[in-house]
Coordinates of C-alpha atoms in Angstrom, one line a residue:
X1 CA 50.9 81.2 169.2
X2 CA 50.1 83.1 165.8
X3 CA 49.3 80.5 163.3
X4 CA 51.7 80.4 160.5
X5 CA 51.4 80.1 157.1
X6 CA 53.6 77.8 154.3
X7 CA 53.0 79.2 150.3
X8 CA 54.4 79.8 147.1
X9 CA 53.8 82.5 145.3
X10 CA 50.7 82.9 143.3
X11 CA 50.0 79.4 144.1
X12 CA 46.5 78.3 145.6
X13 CA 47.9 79.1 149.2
X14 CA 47.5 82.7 148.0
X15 CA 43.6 81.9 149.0
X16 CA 44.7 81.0 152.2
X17 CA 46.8 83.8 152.7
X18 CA 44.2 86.3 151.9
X19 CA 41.7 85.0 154.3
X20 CA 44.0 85.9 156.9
X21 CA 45.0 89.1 155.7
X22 CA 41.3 89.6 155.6
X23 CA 41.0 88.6 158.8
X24 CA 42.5 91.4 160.7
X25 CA 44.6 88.8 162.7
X26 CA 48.2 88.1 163.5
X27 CA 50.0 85.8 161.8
X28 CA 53.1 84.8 160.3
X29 CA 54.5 83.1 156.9
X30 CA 57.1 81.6 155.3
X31 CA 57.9 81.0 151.8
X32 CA 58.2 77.5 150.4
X33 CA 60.9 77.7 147.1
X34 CA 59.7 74.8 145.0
X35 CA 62.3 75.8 142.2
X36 CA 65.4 75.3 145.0
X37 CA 62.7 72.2 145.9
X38 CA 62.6 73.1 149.4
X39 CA 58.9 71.5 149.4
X40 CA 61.0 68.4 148.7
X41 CA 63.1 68.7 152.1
X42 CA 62.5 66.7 155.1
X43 CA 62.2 69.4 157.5
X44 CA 59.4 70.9 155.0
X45 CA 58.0 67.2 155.1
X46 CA 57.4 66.9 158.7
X47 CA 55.3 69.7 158.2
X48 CA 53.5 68.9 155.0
X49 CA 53.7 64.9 154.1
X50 CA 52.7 65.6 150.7
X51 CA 55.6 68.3 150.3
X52 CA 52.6 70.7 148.4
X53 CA 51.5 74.3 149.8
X54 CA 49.4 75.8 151.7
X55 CA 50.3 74.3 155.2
X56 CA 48.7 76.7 158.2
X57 CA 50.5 75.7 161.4
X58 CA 48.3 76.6 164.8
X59 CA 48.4 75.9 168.3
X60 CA 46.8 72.3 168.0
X61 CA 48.5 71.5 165.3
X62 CA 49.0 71.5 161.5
X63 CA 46.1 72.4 158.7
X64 CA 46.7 71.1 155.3
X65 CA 44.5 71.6 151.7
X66 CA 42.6 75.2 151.3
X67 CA 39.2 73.9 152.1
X68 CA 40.2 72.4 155.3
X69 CA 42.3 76.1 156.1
X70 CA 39.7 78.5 155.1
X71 CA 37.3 76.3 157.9
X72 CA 39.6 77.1 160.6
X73 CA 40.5 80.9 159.3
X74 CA 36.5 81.4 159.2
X75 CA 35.4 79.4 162.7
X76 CA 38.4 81.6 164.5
X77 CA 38.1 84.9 163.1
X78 CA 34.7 85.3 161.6
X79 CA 35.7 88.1 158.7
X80 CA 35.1 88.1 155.4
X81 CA 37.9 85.9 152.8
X82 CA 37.4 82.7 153.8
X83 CA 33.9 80.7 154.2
X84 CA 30.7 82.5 155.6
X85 CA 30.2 81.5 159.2
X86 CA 26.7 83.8 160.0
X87 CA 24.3 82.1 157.3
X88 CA 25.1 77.8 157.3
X89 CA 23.7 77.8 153.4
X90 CA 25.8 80.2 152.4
X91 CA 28.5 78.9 154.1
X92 CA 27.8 74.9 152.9
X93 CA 27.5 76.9 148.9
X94 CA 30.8 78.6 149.0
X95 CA 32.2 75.6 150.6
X96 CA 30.9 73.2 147.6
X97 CA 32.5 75.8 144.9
X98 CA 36.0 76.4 146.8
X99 CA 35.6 72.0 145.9
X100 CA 35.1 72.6 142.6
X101 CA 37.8 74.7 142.7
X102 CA 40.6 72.7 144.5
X103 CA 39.3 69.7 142.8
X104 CA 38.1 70.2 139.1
X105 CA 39.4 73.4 137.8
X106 CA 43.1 73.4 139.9
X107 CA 43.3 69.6 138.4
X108 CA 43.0 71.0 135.1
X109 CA 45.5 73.3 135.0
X110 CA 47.7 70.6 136.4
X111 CA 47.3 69.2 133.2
X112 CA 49.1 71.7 131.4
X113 CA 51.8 73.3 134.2
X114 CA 52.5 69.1 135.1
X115 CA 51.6 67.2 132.0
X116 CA 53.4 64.0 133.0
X117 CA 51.8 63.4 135.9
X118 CA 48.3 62.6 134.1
X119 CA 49.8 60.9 130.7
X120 CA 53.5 59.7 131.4
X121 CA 55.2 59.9 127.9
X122 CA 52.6 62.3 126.0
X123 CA 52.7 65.5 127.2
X124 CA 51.1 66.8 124.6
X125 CA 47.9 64.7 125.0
X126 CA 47.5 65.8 129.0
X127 CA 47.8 69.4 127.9
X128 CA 45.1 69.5 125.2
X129 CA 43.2 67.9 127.2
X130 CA 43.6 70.6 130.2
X131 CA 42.8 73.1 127.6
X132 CA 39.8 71.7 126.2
X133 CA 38.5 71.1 130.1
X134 CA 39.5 74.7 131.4
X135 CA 37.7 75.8 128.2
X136 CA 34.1 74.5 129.9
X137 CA 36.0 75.3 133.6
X138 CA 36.2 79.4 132.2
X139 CA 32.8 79.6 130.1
X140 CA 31.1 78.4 134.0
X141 CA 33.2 81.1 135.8
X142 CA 32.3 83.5 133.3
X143 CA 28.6 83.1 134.2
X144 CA 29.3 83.2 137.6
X145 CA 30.6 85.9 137.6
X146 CA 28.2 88.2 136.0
X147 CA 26.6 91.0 138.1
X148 CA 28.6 93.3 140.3
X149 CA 28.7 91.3 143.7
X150 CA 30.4 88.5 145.2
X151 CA 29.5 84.8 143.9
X152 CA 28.2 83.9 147.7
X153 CA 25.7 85.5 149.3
X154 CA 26.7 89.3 150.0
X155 CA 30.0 88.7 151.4
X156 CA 33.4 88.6 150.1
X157 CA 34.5 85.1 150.3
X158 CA 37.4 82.5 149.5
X159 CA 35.9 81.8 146.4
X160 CA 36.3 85.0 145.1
X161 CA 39.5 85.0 146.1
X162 CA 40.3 81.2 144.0
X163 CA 38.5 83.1 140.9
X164 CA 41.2 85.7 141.0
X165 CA 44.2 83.3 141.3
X166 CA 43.0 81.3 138.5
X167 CA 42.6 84.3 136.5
X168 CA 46.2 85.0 136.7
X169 CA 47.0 81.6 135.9
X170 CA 44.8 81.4 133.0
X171 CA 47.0 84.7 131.4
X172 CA 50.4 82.2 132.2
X173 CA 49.0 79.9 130.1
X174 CA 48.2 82.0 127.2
X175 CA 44.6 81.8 127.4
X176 CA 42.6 85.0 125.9
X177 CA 40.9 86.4 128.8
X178 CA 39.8 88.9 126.6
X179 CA 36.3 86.5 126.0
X180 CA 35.9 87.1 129.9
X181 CA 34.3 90.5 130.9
X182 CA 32.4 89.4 133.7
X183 CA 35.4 87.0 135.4
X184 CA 37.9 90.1 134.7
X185 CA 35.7 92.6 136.2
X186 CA 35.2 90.4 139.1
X187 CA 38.9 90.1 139.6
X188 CA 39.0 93.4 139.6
X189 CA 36.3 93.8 142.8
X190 CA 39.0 91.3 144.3
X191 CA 42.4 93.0 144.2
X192 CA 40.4 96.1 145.0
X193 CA 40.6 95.2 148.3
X194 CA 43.1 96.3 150.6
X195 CA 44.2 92.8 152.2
X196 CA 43.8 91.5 148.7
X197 CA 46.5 94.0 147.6
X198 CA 48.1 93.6 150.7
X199 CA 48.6 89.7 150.4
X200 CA 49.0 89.8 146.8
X201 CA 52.6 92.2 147.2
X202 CA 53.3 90.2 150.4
X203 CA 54.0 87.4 147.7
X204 CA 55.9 89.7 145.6
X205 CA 53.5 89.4 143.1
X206 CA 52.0 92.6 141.2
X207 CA 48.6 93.5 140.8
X208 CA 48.9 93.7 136.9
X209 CA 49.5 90.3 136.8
X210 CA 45.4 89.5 137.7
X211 CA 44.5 92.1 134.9
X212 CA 43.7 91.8 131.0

């Protein structure tokens, strides 16, 4: 069977769903509505406990968390968009940063899109303190994105792709990406790309939306 893919768009699963755009594969998705709170319904549940996205469905089984996706996406196929499978230090690098991002800088935007959730009562409190942390989060990215390649080893990988979804969600919070040449040029390197693009409308999403 063709595996199949659960996101929302513009969500992290848009990581996922590049890597197997990029992959040249077959494949299939389905859209999860979290305003109609389908994530919340029990046949969405079956597939995905936590009710959250991305959920990649294969042959052996269900795939949960981008980390864990972009593994199987890279060990099946072997393209470019997900982890490096050819050189194991590049692949164990990109593999430490798509952590950081799943669990540092997606956590802090969590801070401001679900303030409740990290200070019950004071919303205002969890959301300064998002902004003050993506503040550090974007100066790093910034820096890491200097040059004109890819930020692991020469390849076009899944971390490039979580740089690009964080840039458009930095813009939906109001941040001034303006102060961030390097990350918006980088971005642009990213929807360059025809699966990129590809994904990205698949979602119904527009590419202006990862631009200054």
């Amino acid at each position: 069977m063709d595996p199949k893919l659960y996101f929302s768009p513009g969500a992290c699963s848009l990581v996922s769903h590049i890597a197997l755009a990029e992959s040249g594969a077959k494949y299939e998705t389905s859209k999860v509505d979290f305003a109609a709170k389908e994530n919340r319904s029990e046949a969405y549940r079956e597939i995905h406990p936590q009710g959250k996205v991305p959920a990649l469905v294969t042959d052996k089984g269900t795939i949960t968390e981008n980390v864990a996706i972009l593994g199987w996406i890279g060990d099946h196929y072997g393209k470019p968009g997900s982890v490096p499978v050819k050189d194991k230090h590049d692949r164990a690098k990109a593999t430490e940063l798509l952590g950081w991002c799943a669990s540092t800088v997606h956590i802090s935007f969590g801070m401001i899109f679900r303030p409740l959730r990290f200070a019950a009562g004071n919303k205002k409190a969890a959301q300064t303190a998002g902004q003050k942390r993506l503040s550090v989060h974007f100066a790093r990215m910034e820096e890491m994105a200097a040059g004109d390649g890819w930020l692991v080893g020469k390849e076009f990988s899944a971390a490039d792709s979580y740089f690009a979804v964080f840039f458009r969600w930095a813009k939906r919070i109001g941040a001034d990406v303006s102060r961030y040449p390097n990350w918006a040029a980088h971005v642009e390197r990213v929807i360059a790309r025809k699966a990129v693009a590809k994904a990205i409308k698949d979602e119904g999403l527009e590419l202006d939306e990862f631009r200054l």
